[in-house]
Short mmCIF file of C-alpha atoms and ligand atoms in Angstrom, two decimals:
data_model
loop_
_atom_site.label_atom_id
_atom_site.label_comp_id
_atom_site.label_asym_id
_atom_site.label_seq_id
_atom_site.Cartn_x
_atom_site.Cartn_y
_atom_site.Cartn_z
CA PRO A 224 82.80 103.36 109.42
CA ALA A 225 80.79 100.38 108.23
CA ALA A 226 83.77 98.07 108.75
CA ARG A 227 84.57 96.63 112.15
CA ARG A 228 86.83 98.89 114.18
CA LEU A 229 90.41 97.74 114.05
CA LEU A 230 91.99 100.74 115.79
CA GLU A 231 90.29 102.97 118.28
CA VAL A 232 92.01 105.98 119.82
CA SER A 233 89.95 107.74 122.50
CA ASP A 234 90.68 111.10 124.07
CA ILE A 235 94.44 110.77 124.19
CA GLU A 236 96.72 113.42 125.57
CA VAL A 237 100.44 113.13 124.83
CA VAL A 238 103.22 115.09 126.49
CA TYR A 239 106.93 115.23 125.64
CA GLY A 240 109.39 115.22 128.50
CA GLY A 241 106.61 115.72 131.00
CA ALA A 242 106.08 119.31 129.88
CA ILE A 243 105.35 119.89 126.19
CA LEU A 244 101.73 119.20 125.31
CA ALA A 245 101.82 117.83 121.74
CA VAL A 246 98.42 116.12 121.59
CA ALA A 247 95.71 117.63 123.73
CA ASP A 248 92.67 115.54 122.90
CA VAL A 249 92.45 113.20 119.95
CA SER A 250 89.94 110.47 119.19
CA LEU A 251 89.89 108.56 115.94
CA ALA A 252 89.12 105.16 114.50
CA VAL A 253 90.34 103.02 111.64
CA GLY A 254 88.07 100.25 110.39
CA GLU A 255 89.29 96.84 109.34
CA GLY A 256 90.82 97.24 105.87
CA GLU A 257 90.26 100.98 105.71
CA ILE A 258 92.54 103.83 104.59
CA VAL A 259 92.23 106.83 106.91
CA ALA A 260 94.16 110.08 106.57
CA LEU A 261 95.45 112.18 109.43
CA LEU A 262 96.00 115.68 108.11
CA GLY A 263 97.36 118.84 109.61
CA ALA A 264 100.04 121.48 109.29
CA ASN A 265 103.58 121.13 110.53
CA GLY A 266 103.58 120.47 114.26
CA ALA A 267 99.85 119.74 114.51
CA GLY A 268 100.60 116.45 116.24
CA LYS A 269 100.25 113.83 113.48
CA SER A 270 103.54 112.03 114.13
CA THR A 271 102.92 112.06 117.85
CA VAL A 272 99.53 110.36 117.42
CA LEU A 273 101.15 107.63 115.31
CA LYS A 274 103.86 107.12 117.94
CA ALA A 275 101.28 106.88 120.70
CA VAL A 276 99.63 104.06 118.74
CA SER A 277 102.77 102.17 117.72
CA GLY A 278 104.46 102.25 121.10
CA LEU A 279 107.32 104.40 119.81
CA ALA A 280 106.32 107.41 121.93
CA ALA A 281 108.37 106.16 124.85
CA ALA A 282 111.54 106.19 122.73
CA ASP A 283 111.00 109.95 122.30
CA ARG A 284 110.29 110.50 126.00
CA ALA A 285 106.65 111.08 125.20
CA THR A 286 103.97 109.89 127.59
CA VAL A 287 100.33 109.23 126.89
CA ARG A 288 98.87 110.84 130.00
CA ARG A 289 95.21 110.30 129.31
CA GLY A 290 92.97 108.23 127.05
CA HIS A 291 92.88 104.78 125.50
CA VAL A 292 94.26 103.03 122.46
CA ARG A 293 92.60 99.79 121.41
CA PHE A 294 93.60 97.45 118.64
CA ASP A 295 91.23 94.68 117.71
CA GLY A 296 89.32 95.37 120.92
CA GLN A 297 92.39 95.01 123.11
CA ASP A 298 94.00 97.77 125.17
CA ILE A 299 97.46 98.30 123.73
CA LEU A 300 98.66 101.44 125.47
CA GLY A 301 102.10 100.89 126.99
CA ILE A 302 102.86 97.78 124.96
CA ALA A 303 106.30 98.04 123.33
CA ALA A 304 106.58 98.57 119.57
CA ASN A 305 108.24 95.21 118.88
CA ARG A 306 105.40 93.35 120.57
CA LEU A 307 102.81 95.42 118.70
CA ALA A 308 104.55 94.59 115.44
CA LYS A 309 103.97 90.94 116.22
CA GLN A 310 100.31 91.71 116.83
CA GLY A 311 99.99 93.36 113.42
CA ILE A 312 100.74 97.07 113.82
CA VAL A 313 103.76 98.47 112.04
CA HIS A 314 104.98 102.07 111.92
CA VAL A 315 106.81 103.49 108.90
CA LEU A 316 108.57 106.53 110.28
CA GLU A 317 108.80 109.90 108.59
CA GLY A 318 112.01 110.34 106.63
CA ARG A 319 112.59 106.85 105.26
CA HIS A 320 114.86 105.23 107.80
CA VAL A 321 116.48 102.58 105.66
CA PHE A 322 119.92 101.11 106.30
CA ALA A 323 121.98 103.05 103.75
CA HIS A 324 124.94 100.66 103.80
CA LEU A 325 122.88 97.52 103.28
CA THR A 326 121.46 96.46 99.95
CA VAL A 327 117.79 96.81 99.14
CA GLU A 328 117.32 93.08 99.66
CA GLU A 329 119.18 93.06 102.99
CA ASN A 330 116.92 95.89 104.15
CA LEU A 331 113.85 93.86 103.22
CA LEU A 332 115.17 90.76 104.99
CA SER A 333 115.74 92.82 108.13
CA GLY A 334 112.01 93.60 108.25
CA ALA A 335 111.16 90.10 109.44
CA PHE A 336 113.72 89.78 112.21
CA LEU A 337 111.07 89.85 114.93
CA HIS A 338 109.12 87.03 113.37
CA ARG A 339 111.99 84.76 112.47
CA PRO A 340 110.13 82.90 109.76
CA THR A 341 111.84 79.96 108.06
CA ARG A 342 114.31 80.82 105.31
CA LYS A 343 111.86 79.58 102.72
CA GLU A 344 109.01 81.65 104.13
CA LEU A 345 111.27 84.70 104.37
CA LEU A 346 112.24 84.45 100.70
CA ARG A 347 108.60 83.95 99.76
CA ARG A 348 107.69 87.17 101.57
CA VAL A 349 110.52 89.08 99.90
CA ASP A 350 109.36 87.82 96.50
CA ASP A 351 105.86 88.97 97.35
CA ILE A 352 107.21 92.47 98.09
CA TYR A 353 109.04 92.47 94.75
CA ALA A 354 105.75 91.70 93.05
CA TRP A 355 104.22 94.79 94.69
CA PHE A 356 107.29 96.98 94.13
CA PRO A 357 109.03 95.90 90.90
CA ARG A 358 111.47 98.80 91.26
CA LEU A 359 112.83 97.18 94.41
CA LYS A 360 113.46 93.97 92.54
CA ASP A 361 115.44 95.84 89.89
CA LYS A 362 117.55 97.40 92.64
CA ARG A 363 117.81 94.38 94.92
CA ARG A 364 121.63 94.35 94.92
CA THR A 365 122.03 98.14 95.16
CA LEU A 366 122.97 99.80 98.43
CA ALA A 367 119.84 101.43 99.77
CA GLY A 368 121.67 104.71 100.27
CA LEU A 369 122.31 104.90 96.53
CA THR A 370 118.66 104.51 95.51
CA SER A 371 116.31 107.43 94.87
CA GLY A 372 114.12 108.99 97.55
CA GLY A 373 111.06 107.33 96.05
CA GLU A 374 112.74 103.94 96.05
CA GLN A 375 113.78 104.42 99.67
CA GLN A 376 110.19 105.22 100.60
CA MET A 377 109.06 102.08 98.78
CA LEU A 378 111.73 100.14 100.61
CA ALA A 379 110.62 101.47 104.00
CA ILE A 380 107.04 100.41 103.21
CA GLY A 381 108.11 97.08 101.73
CA ARG A 382 110.25 96.27 104.75
CA ALA A 383 107.32 97.04 107.06
CA LEU A 384 105.11 94.70 105.03
CA LEU A 385 107.51 91.83 105.76
CA THR A 386 105.83 91.62 109.18
CA GLN A 387 102.49 90.99 107.41
CA PRO A 388 100.70 93.78 109.28
CA ARG A 389 96.98 94.37 109.53
CA LEU A 390 97.54 98.08 110.15
CA VAL A 391 100.32 100.27 108.76
CA LEU A 392 100.98 103.65 110.35
CA LEU A 393 102.52 105.61 107.53
CA ASP A 394 104.13 108.97 108.28
CA GLU A 395 104.43 111.48 105.41
CA PRO A 396 105.15 109.10 102.55
CA SER A 397 105.03 111.95 100.02
CA MET A 398 107.59 114.14 101.77
CA GLY A 399 110.23 115.51 99.41
CA LEU A 400 109.23 113.28 96.49
CA ALA A 401 108.29 114.18 92.92
CA PRO A 402 104.54 114.00 92.16
CA ARG A 403 104.95 111.14 89.70
CA ILE A 404 106.65 108.83 92.19
CA VAL A 405 104.17 109.86 94.89
CA GLN A 406 101.32 108.78 92.60
CA GLU A 407 103.04 105.47 92.05
CA ILE A 408 103.42 104.90 95.81
CA PHE A 409 99.81 105.84 96.55
CA GLN A 410 98.54 103.52 93.84
CA ILE A 411 100.44 100.66 95.45
CA ILE A 412 99.01 101.58 98.86
CA VAL A 413 95.49 101.47 97.47
CA ARG A 414 96.13 98.09 95.83
CA LEU A 415 97.64 96.68 99.03
CA ASN A 416 94.53 97.86 100.80
CA ARG A 417 92.06 96.39 98.29
CA GLU A 418 93.82 93.15 97.49
CA LYS A 419 95.44 92.30 100.82
CA GLY A 420 93.04 94.10 103.15
CA VAL A 421 95.84 96.05 104.84
CA ALA A 422 94.52 99.07 106.76
CA PHE A 423 96.45 102.35 106.69
CA LEU A 424 96.54 105.35 108.99
CA LEU A 425 98.26 107.91 106.84
CA ALA A 426 99.76 111.09 108.31
CA GLU A 427 100.16 113.65 105.54
CA GLN A 428 100.52 117.35 104.94
CA ASN A 429 99.32 116.88 101.38
CA ALA A 430 95.55 117.05 101.84
CA ALA A 431 94.44 116.78 98.22
CA LEU A 432 96.53 113.70 97.64
CA SER A 433 95.35 112.03 100.85
CA LEU A 434 91.68 112.80 100.32
CA ALA A 435 91.95 111.29 96.86
CA HIS A 436 93.08 107.96 98.31
CA ALA A 437 91.62 107.65 101.83
CA SER A 438 87.98 106.94 102.60
CA ARG A 439 87.91 109.25 105.63
CA ALA A 440 90.13 111.88 107.21
CA TYR A 441 90.78 113.67 110.48
CA ILE A 442 92.27 117.13 110.47
CA LEU A 443 94.46 118.00 113.41
CA GLU A 444 95.09 121.50 114.61
CA SER A 445 97.29 122.16 117.64
CA GLY A 446 96.90 118.64 118.96
CA ARG A 447 93.12 118.45 118.56
CA VAL A 448 90.78 117.10 115.90
CA ALA A 449 89.45 120.24 114.26
CA LEU A 450 87.44 118.50 111.57
CA ALA A 451 86.63 114.94 110.53
CA GLY A 452 84.57 113.33 107.81
CA THR A 453 84.56 111.32 104.65
CA SER A 454 87.12 112.32 102.05
CA ALA A 455 84.31 113.24 99.68
CA GLU A 456 82.82 115.69 102.21
CA LEU A 457 86.15 117.21 103.15
CA ALA A 458 87.33 117.56 99.57
CA THR A 459 84.44 119.96 98.89
CA ARG A 460 85.58 122.34 101.63
CA ASP A 461 87.64 124.98 99.93
CA ASP A 462 88.55 126.60 103.26
CA LEU A 463 90.48 123.47 104.28
CA HIS A 464 93.91 124.73 103.37
CA HIS A 465 93.38 128.23 104.50
CA ILE A 466 91.90 127.52 107.92
CA TYR A 467 93.32 124.21 109.05
CA LEU A 468 96.39 123.33 107.12
CA GLY A 469 98.32 126.56 107.25
CA GLY A 470 98.42 126.74 103.47
CA PRO A 471 97.49 129.47 100.98
P1 ATP B 212 105.49 117.27 111.31
O1 ATP B 212 104.87 117.11 110.00
O2 ATP B 212 106.39 118.46 111.41
O3 ATP B 212 106.11 116.02 111.87
P2 ATP B 212 103.31 116.74 113.07
O4 ATP B 212 101.93 117.16 112.81
O5 ATP B 212 103.67 115.34 112.85
O6 ATP B 212 104.28 117.67 112.28
P3 ATP B 212 104.43 116.37 115.68
O7 ATP B 212 105.76 116.00 115.14
O8 ATP B 212 103.58 115.31 116.25
O9 ATP B 212 103.60 117.14 114.58
O10 ATP B 212 104.63 117.51 116.74
C1 ATP B 212 103.60 117.98 117.60
C2 ATP B 212 104.20 118.91 118.64
O11 ATP B 212 105.08 118.18 119.49
C3 ATP B 212 105.02 120.04 118.06
O12 ATP B 212 104.76 121.18 118.83
C4 ATP B 212 106.44 119.59 118.24
O13 ATP B 212 107.30 120.67 118.41
C5 ATP B 212 106.36 118.75 119.50
N1 ATP B 212 107.37 117.67 119.48
C6 ATP B 212 107.49 116.70 118.54
N2 ATP B 212 108.50 115.86 118.82
C7 ATP B 212 109.04 116.31 119.99
C8 ATP B 212 110.12 115.87 120.83
N3 ATP B 212 110.85 114.78 120.53
N4 ATP B 212 110.38 116.58 121.95
C9 ATP B 212 109.64 117.67 122.25
N5 ATP B 212 108.61 118.12 121.53
C10 ATP B 212 108.31 117.47 120.40
#
């Protein structure tokens, strides 16, 4: 990429429980302020790569046995997720883990607990999120568990943004959502990227959608990068689904 490298993953191998090889050999990079897609069928290793970067692998008894992960030129492998969040990397897990019994606003407020900003600064950040996600403002007093799947995905992203990240690791934001709400979410991601300079590494099974919004993509197959290139190049390959993504 033309932009300076923000994230650099080199030759990582990740194993669950000391035995199950989930990622055999993956190298990828995300430039400063870039949107990069990580594509692949179910089980290809996308989530595992994100966890290796965010420091959440350890929580799943996964070990990065080989390779390097660098963020802003610094080796970050083995640094815990809460410390990485302070350095500007935040991971939005697959499946929208919001606190169902807290309101939308309480969920947002919880996003900044590591940073402990002043009350005034905290409310300013929450207001900023409402400007990006007006639906969340409308539902601010609603229990998160009673909002729609799309709203919960927005909430998970909004809460992550409370840490003011430079890089968001976003796992399957489109999963289980109607196309219209997915479009809305992706448009906000693109605006966050353009207007705030937030970089995204986006794990997705939906290739067409991702290629339409990312500048580049890596396609994983059985824990390896099978194909990589600009979205424009990859979008012209009509064998993509058939060969790499396990689709029709
Ligand atoms: P999905 O979209 O289903 O999440 P993925 O591409 O993100 O797919 P991963 O979840 O990274 O793939 O899974 C990669 C491999 O690691 C799979 O073979 C999976 O079975 C295995 N795996 C994932 N999580 C664990 C775990 N907690 N313990 C053991 N094996 C795991």
